[in-house]
Every structure is written in structure tokens, then in C-alpha cells.
PDB file of C-alpha atoms in Angstrom:
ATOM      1  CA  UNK P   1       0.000   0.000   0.000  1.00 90.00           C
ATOM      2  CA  UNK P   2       0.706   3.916  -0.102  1.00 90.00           C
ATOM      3  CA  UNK P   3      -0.588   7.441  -0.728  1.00 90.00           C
ATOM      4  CA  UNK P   4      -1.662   7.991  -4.630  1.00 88.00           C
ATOM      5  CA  UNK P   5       1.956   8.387  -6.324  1.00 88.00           C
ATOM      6  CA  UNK P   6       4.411   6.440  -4.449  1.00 90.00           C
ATOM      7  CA  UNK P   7       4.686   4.071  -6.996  1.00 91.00           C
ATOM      8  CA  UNK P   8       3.074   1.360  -5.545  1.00 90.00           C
ATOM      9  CA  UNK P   9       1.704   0.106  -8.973  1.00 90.00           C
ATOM     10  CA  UNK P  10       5.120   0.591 -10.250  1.00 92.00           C
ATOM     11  CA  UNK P  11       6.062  -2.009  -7.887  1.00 94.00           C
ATOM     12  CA  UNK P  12       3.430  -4.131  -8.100  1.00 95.00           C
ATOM     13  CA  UNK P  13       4.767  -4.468 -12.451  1.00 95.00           C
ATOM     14  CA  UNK P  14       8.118  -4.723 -11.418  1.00 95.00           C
ATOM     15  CA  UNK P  15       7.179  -7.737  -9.168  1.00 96.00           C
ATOM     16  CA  UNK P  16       4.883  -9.064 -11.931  1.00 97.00           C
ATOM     17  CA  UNK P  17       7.459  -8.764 -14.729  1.00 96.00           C
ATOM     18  CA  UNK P  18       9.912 -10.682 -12.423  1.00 96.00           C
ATOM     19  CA  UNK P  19       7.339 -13.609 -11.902  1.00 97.00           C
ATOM     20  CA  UNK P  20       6.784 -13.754 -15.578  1.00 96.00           C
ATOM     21  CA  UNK P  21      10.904 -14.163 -16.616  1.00 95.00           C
ATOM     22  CA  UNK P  22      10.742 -16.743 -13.612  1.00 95.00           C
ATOM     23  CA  UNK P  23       8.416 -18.679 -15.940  1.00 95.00           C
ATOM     24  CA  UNK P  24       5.396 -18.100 -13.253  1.00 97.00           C
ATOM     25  CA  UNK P  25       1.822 -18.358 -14.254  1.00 97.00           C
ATOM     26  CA  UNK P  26       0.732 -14.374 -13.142  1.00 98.00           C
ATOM     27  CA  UNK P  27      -3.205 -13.555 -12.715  1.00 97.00           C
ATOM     28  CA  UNK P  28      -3.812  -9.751 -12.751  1.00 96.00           C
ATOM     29  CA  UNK P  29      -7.079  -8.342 -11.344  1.00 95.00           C
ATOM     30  CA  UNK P  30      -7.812  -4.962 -12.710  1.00 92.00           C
ATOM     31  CA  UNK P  31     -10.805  -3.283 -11.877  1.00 88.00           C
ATOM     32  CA  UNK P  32     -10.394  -0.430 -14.471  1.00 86.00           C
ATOM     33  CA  UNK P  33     -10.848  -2.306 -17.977  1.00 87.00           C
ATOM     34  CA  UNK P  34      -7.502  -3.356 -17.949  1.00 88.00           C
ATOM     35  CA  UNK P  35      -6.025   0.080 -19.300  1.00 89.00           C
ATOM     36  CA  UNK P  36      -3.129  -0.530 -17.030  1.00 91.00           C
ATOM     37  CA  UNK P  37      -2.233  -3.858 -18.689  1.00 94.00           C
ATOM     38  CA  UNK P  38      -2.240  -4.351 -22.150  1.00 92.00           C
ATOM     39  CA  UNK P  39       0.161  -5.190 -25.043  1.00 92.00           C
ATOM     40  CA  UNK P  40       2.931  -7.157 -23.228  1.00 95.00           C
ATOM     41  CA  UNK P  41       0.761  -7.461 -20.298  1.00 95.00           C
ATOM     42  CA  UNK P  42      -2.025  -9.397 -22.084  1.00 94.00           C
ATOM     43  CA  UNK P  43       0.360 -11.289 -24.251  1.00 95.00           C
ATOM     44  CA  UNK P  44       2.455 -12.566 -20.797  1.00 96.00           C
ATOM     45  CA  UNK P  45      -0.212 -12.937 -17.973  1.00 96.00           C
ATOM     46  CA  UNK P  46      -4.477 -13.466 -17.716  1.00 96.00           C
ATOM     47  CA  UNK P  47      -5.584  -9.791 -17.530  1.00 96.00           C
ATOM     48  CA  UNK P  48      -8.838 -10.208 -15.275  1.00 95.00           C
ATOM     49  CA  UNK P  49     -11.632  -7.257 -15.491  1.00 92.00           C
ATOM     50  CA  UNK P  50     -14.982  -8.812 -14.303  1.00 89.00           C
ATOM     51  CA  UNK P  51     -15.810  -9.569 -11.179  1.00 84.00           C
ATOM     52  CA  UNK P  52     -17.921 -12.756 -12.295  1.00 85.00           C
ATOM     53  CA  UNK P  53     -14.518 -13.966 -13.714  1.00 92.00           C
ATOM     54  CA  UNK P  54     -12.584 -13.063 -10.213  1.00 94.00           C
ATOM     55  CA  UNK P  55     -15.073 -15.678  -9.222  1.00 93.00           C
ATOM     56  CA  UNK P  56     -14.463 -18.234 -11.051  1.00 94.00           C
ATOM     57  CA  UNK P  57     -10.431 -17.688 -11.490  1.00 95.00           C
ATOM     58  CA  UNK P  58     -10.595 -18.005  -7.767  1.00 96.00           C
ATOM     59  CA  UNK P  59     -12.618 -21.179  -7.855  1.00 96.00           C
ATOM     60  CA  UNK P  60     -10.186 -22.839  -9.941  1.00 96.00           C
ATOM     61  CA  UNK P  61      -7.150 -22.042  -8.205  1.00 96.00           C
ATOM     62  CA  UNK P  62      -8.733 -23.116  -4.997  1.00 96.00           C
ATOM     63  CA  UNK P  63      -9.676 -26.481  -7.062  1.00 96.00           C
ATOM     64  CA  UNK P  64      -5.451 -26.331  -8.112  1.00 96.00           C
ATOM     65  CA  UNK P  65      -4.517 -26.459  -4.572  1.00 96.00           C
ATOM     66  CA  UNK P  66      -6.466 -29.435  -4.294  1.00 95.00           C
ATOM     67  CA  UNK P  67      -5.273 -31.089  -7.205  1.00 96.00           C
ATOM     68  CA  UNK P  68      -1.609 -30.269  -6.364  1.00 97.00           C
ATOM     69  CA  UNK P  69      -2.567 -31.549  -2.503  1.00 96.00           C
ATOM     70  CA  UNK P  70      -2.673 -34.914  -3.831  1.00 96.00           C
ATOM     71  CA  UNK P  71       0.226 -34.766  -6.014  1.00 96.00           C
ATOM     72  CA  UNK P  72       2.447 -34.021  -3.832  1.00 97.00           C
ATOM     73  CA  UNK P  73       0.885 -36.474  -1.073  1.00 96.00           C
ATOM     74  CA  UNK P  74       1.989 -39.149  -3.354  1.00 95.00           C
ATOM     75  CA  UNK P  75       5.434 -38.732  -2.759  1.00 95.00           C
ATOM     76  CA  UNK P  76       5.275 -37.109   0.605  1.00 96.00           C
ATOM     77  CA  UNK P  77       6.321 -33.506  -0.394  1.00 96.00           C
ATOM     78  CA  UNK P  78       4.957 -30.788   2.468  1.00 95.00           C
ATOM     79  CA  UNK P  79       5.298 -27.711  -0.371  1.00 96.00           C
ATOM     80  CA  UNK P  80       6.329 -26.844  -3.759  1.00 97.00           C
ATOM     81  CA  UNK P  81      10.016 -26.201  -3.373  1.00 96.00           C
ATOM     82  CA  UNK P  82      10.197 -30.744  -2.169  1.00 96.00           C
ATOM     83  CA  UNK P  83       8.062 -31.732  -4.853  1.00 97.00           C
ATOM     84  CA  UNK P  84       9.912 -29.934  -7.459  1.00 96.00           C
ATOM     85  CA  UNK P  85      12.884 -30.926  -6.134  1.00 95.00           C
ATOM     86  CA  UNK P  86      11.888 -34.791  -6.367  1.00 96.00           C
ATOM     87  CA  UNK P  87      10.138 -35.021  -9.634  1.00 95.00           C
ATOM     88  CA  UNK P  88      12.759 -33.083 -11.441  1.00 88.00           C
ATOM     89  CA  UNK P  89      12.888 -30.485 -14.841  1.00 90.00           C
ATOM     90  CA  UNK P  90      10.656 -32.137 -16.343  1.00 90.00           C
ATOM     91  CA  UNK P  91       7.623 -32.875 -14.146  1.00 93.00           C
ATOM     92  CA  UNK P  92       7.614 -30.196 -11.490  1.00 95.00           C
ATOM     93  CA  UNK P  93       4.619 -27.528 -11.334  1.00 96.00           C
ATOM     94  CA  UNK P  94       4.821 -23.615 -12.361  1.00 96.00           C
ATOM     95  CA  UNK P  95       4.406 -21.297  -9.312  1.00 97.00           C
ATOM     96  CA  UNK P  96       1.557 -19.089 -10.202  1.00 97.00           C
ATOM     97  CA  UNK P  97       0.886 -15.559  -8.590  1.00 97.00           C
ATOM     98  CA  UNK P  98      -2.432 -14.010  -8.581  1.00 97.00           C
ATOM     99  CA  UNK P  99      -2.356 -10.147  -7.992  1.00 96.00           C
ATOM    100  CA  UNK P 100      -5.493  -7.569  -7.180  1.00 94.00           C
ATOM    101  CA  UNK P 101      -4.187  -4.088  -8.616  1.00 91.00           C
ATOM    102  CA  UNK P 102      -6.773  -2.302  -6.055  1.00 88.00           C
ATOM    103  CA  UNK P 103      -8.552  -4.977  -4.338  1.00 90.00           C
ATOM    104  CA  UNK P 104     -10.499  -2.320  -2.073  1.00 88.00           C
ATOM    105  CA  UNK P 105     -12.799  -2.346  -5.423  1.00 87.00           C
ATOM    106  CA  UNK P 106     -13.046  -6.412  -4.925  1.00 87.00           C
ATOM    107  CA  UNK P 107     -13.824  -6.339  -1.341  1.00 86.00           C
ATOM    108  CA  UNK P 108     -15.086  -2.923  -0.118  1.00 83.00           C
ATOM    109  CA  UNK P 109     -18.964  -3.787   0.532  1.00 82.00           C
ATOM    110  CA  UNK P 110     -19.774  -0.102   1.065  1.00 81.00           C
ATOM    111  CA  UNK P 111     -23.551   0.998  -0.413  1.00 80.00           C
ATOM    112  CA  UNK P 112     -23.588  -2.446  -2.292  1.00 81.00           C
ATOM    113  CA  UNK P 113     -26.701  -4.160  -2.363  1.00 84.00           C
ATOM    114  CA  UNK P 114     -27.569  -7.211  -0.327  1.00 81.00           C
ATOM    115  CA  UNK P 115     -27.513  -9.706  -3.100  1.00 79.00           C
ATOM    116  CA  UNK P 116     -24.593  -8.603  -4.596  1.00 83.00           C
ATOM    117  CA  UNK P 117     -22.963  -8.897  -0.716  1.00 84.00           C
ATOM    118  CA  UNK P 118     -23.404 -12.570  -1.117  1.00 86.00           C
ATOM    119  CA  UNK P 119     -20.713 -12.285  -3.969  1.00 87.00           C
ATOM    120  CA  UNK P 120     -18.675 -10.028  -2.666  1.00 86.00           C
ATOM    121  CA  UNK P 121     -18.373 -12.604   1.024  1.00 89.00           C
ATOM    122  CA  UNK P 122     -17.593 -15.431  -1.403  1.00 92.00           C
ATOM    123  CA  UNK P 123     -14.537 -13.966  -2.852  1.00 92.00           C
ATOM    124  CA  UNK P 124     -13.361 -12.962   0.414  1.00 92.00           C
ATOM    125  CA  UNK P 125     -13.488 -16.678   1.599  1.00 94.00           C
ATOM    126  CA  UNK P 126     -11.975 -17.666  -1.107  1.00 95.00           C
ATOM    127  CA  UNK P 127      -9.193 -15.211  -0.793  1.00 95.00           C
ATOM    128  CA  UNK P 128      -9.020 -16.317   2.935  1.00 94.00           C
ATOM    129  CA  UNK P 129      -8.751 -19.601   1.464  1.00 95.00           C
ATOM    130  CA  UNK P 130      -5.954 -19.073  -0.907  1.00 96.00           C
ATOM    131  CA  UNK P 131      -3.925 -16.431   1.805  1.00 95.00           C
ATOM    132  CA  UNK P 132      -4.030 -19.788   4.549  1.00 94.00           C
ATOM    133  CA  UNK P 133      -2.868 -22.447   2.694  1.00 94.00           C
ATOM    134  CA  UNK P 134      -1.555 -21.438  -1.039  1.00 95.00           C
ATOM    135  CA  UNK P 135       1.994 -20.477  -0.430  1.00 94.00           C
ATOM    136  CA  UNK P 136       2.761 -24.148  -0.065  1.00 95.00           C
ATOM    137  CA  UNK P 137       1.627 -24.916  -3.242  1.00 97.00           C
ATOM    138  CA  UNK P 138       3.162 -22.498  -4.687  1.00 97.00           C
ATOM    139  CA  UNK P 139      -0.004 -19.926  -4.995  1.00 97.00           C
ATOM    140  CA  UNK P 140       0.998 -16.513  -4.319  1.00 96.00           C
ATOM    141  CA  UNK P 141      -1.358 -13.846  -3.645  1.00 96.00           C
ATOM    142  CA  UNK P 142      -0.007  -9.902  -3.916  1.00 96.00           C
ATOM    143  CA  UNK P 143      -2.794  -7.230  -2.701  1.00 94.00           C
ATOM    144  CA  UNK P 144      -2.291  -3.702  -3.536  1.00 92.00           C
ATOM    145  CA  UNK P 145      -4.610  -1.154  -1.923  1.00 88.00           C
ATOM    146  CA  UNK P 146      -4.281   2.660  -1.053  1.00 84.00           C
ATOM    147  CA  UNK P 147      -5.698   2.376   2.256  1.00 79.00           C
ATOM    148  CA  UNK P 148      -5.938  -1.489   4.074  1.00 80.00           C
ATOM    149  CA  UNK P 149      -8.258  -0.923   6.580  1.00 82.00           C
ATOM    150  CA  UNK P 150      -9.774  -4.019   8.675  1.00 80.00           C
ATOM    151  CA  UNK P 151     -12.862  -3.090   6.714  1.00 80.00           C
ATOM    152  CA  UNK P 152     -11.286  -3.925   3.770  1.00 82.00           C
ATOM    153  CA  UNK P 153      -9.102  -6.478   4.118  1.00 87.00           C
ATOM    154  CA  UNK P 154     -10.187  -8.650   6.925  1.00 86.00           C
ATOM    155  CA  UNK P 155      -8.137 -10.072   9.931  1.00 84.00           C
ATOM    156  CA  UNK P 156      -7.658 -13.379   8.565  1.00 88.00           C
ATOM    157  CA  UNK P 157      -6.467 -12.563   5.374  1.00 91.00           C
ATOM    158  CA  UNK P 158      -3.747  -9.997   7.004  1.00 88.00           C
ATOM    159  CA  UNK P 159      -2.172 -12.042   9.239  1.00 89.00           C
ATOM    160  CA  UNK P 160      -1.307 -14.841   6.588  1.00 91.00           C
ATOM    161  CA  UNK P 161       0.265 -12.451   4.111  1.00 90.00           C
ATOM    162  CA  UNK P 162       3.771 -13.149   4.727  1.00 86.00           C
ATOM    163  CA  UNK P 163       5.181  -9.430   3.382  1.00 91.00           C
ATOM    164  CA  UNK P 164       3.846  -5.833   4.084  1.00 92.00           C
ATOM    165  CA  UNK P 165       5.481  -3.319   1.676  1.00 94.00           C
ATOM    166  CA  UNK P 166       4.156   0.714   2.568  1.00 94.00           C
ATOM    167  CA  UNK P 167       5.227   3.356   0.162  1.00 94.00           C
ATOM    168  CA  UNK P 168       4.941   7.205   1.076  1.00 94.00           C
ATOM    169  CA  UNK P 169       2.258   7.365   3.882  1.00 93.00           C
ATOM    170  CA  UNK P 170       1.363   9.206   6.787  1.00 93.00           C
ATOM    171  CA  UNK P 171       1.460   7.934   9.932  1.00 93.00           C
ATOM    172  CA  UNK P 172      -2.184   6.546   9.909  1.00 93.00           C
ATOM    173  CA  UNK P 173      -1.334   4.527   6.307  1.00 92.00           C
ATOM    174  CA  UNK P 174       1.833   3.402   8.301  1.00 93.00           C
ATOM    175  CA  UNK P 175       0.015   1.911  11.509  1.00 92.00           C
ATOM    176  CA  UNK P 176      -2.130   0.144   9.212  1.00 90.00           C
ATOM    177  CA  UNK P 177       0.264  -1.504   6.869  1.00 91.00           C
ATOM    178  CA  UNK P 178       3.311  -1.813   9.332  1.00 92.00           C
ATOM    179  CA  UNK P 179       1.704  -1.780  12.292  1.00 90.00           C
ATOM    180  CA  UNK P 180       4.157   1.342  13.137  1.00 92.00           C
ATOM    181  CA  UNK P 181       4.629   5.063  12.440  1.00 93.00           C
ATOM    182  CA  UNK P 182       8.148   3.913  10.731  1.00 94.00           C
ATOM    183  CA  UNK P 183       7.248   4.934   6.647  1.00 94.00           C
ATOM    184  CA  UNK P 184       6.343   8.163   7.828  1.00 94.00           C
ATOM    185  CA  UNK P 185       9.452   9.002   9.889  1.00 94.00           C
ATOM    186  CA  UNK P 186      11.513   6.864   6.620  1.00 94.00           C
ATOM    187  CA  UNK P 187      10.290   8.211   3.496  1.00 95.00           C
ATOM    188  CA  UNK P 188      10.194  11.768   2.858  1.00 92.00           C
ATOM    189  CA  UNK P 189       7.029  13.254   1.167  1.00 89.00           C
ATOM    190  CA  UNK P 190       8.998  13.600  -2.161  1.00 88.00           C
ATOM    191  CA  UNK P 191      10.176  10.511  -2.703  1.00 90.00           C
ATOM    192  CA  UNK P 192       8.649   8.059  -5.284  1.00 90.00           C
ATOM    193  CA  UNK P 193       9.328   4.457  -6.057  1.00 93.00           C
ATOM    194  CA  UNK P 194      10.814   4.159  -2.350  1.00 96.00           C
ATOM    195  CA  UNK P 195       9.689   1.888  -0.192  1.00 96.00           C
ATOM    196  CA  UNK P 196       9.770  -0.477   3.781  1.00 96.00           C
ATOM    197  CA  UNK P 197       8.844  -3.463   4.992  1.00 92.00           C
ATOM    198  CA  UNK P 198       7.231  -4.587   7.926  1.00 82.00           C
ATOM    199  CA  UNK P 199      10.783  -5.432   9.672  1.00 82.00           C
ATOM    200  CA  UNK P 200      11.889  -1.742   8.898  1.00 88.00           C
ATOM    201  CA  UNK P 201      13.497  -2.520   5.622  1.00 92.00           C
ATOM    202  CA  UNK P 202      14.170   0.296   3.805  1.00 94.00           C
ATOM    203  CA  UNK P 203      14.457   0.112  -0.629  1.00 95.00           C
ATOM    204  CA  UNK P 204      14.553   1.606  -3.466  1.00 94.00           C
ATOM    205  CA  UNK P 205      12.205  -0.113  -6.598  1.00 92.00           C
ATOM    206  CA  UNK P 206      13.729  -0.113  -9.621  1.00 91.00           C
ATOM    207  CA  UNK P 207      12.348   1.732 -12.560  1.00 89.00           C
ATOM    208  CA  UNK P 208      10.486  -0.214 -14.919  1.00 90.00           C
ATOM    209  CA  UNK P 209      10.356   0.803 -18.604  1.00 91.00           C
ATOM    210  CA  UNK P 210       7.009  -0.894 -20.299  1.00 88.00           C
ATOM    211  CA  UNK P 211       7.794   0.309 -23.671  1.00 86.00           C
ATOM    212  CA  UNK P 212      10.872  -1.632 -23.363  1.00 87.00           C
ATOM    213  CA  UNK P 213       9.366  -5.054 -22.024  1.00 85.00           C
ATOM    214  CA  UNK P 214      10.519  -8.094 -23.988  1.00 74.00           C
TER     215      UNK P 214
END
């Protein structure tokens, strides 16, 4: 998370365009028509714009984790990292990353309508679902969101997301992502594309160029 121009959706690319040359399956979930992601984007990763499709993407990788439950049973592998290492090249299983570029527009239930709540409570159990248990099959989730409030994103989901990353914020931003005033007193109000993590780690993103991507 951050303040609008930190360069949080910088970031979010840069991790997405790592992923990618890593050979990962990437799942992008933009809310805005996919404006942000097209050409390259589209050609390298499943550009997600409809909610009814968040729905079903989600159902599916829930049904993956399943899948990959009992394949790695069969030899006795507890994540991704053993199994791959056991079956080899030619046999192992592609990490995949699913990412929500604002996911305050996939699970902020403010003035929606009580049907369309139901919905909106499914996703976030699925979510919950995925944030427990996916990392060990090799499901990663990455939520970007201006402001994370407990309204938003919910307890359950918070505490199992291994990394908090805050970009420019005021102290209010900073107790919510960090849990501590510290990217307020770190990162000046100028500064773009800079960046700390929940254990006070303080970076610098690199820049990425999309007219360059290859």
C-alpha cells in the first residue's frame, strides 16, 4: 500500500514482470478495464476485469490447490520447493501468482446491495482460502490497496500475508500496513518508487520501462 503516487503500482509491475521471466503463471485483477495492462501485459499474464470472472479464477485455483494436494501427497512432499525438487525439470509444477491491482474495489462492501454482498463474502473466503494455505503450493497472492483498513481487508487474510510493503504514507497509512509510524518518519514526502517493509526494511524499486518489455 501507499498514498496515490508512491509508486506502488510501479512495484506491483516490477514484481509481476519478475514472476513472468521466472516462468510463473501471473493472474492480474484490474478493476479499471484493464487500461493498465495491455500489449505485453495481455500477451504474458491473464488480464482479469470482471468480477464474475474473479469468481471463477478463484474457484479454480482453490480447485489447483487441491489437485496439487494430492500430487504431492503421493510422494510425501509438504510444499512446492520438495516436490519440485523430487520429480525433477521435467515434471515439477509452475508457481503461479495471482495479484489484485486495487482490491479495495473487490472487497469494499460499502452501499452495495444485499444480493450482490453474497458475492462479494464469497470472494473474500476464497481469498481467505488461498492467503491460509496457497503459499505451499506455490499460490501466491499480492494485494495492492491505497488504504488497508480491517474493513477492507479482513483479519484473517492480514495475518497470513507473509510481506507488508508501505510506500509514502502518513502515519495513519503506516500503523495500518506496518503496524508502526516507521514509513512516515523513513520516506520523505517527495520521494517516489521508495519503499519499507514490515521489519523496517528500507528500498529503493527499480524503474520499470514498459515500452521496453521483452
Amino acid at each position: 500500500g501507499g498514498e496515490s503516487g508512491s509508486g506502488k503500482s510501479m512495484l506491483l509491475k516490477l514484481l509481476l514482470y519478475e514472476s513472468i521471466k521466472k516462468e510463473a503463471e501471473v493472474k492480474v485483477v484490474d478493476m479499471k478495464g484493464g487500461l493498465d495492462y495491455q500489449g505485453w501485459w495481455k500477451e504474458n499474464c491473464k488480464v482479469i476485469t470482471e468480477r464474475e470472472d474473479i469468481l471463477s479464477q478463484l474457484e479454480e485455483i482453490v480447485g489447483k490447490m487441491l489437485e496439487r494436494n494430492k500430487l504431492f501427497s503421493t510422494i510425501g512432499a509438504r510444499n512446492i520447493t520438495e516436490y519440485n525438487e523430487a520429480v525433477g525439470e521435467r515434471n515439477k509444477v509452475r508457481r503461479m501468482v495471482v495479484a489484485f491491482d486495487e482490491v479495495a474495489e473487490i472487497l469494499d462492501k460499502t452501499g452495495v446491495e444485499k444480493e450482490e454482498k453474497k458475492e462479494y463474502a464469497k470472494i473474500e473466503q476464497l481469498l481467505t482460502r488461498i492467503s491460509r494455505i496457497g503459499r505451499a503450493y506455490g499460490i501466491n497472492l499480492i494485494l495492492c490497496t491505497q488504504r488497508p483498513s480491517t474493513e477492507i481487508i479482513k483479519g484473517e487474510i492480514r495475518v497470513n500475508l507473509g510481506t507488508h510493503i508501505c510506500g509514502r504514507a502518513d502515519r495513519i497509512l503506516s500503523q495500518m500496513l506496518l503496524g508502526n509510524s516507521v514509513a512516515e518518519e523513513l520516506i520523505s514526502p517527495e520521494d517516489q518508487g521508495v519503499f519499507v517493509m514490515k521489519q523496517n526494511t528500507l528500498f529503493k524499486a527499480y524503474y520499470l520501462d514498459e515500452q521496453s518489455l521483452e
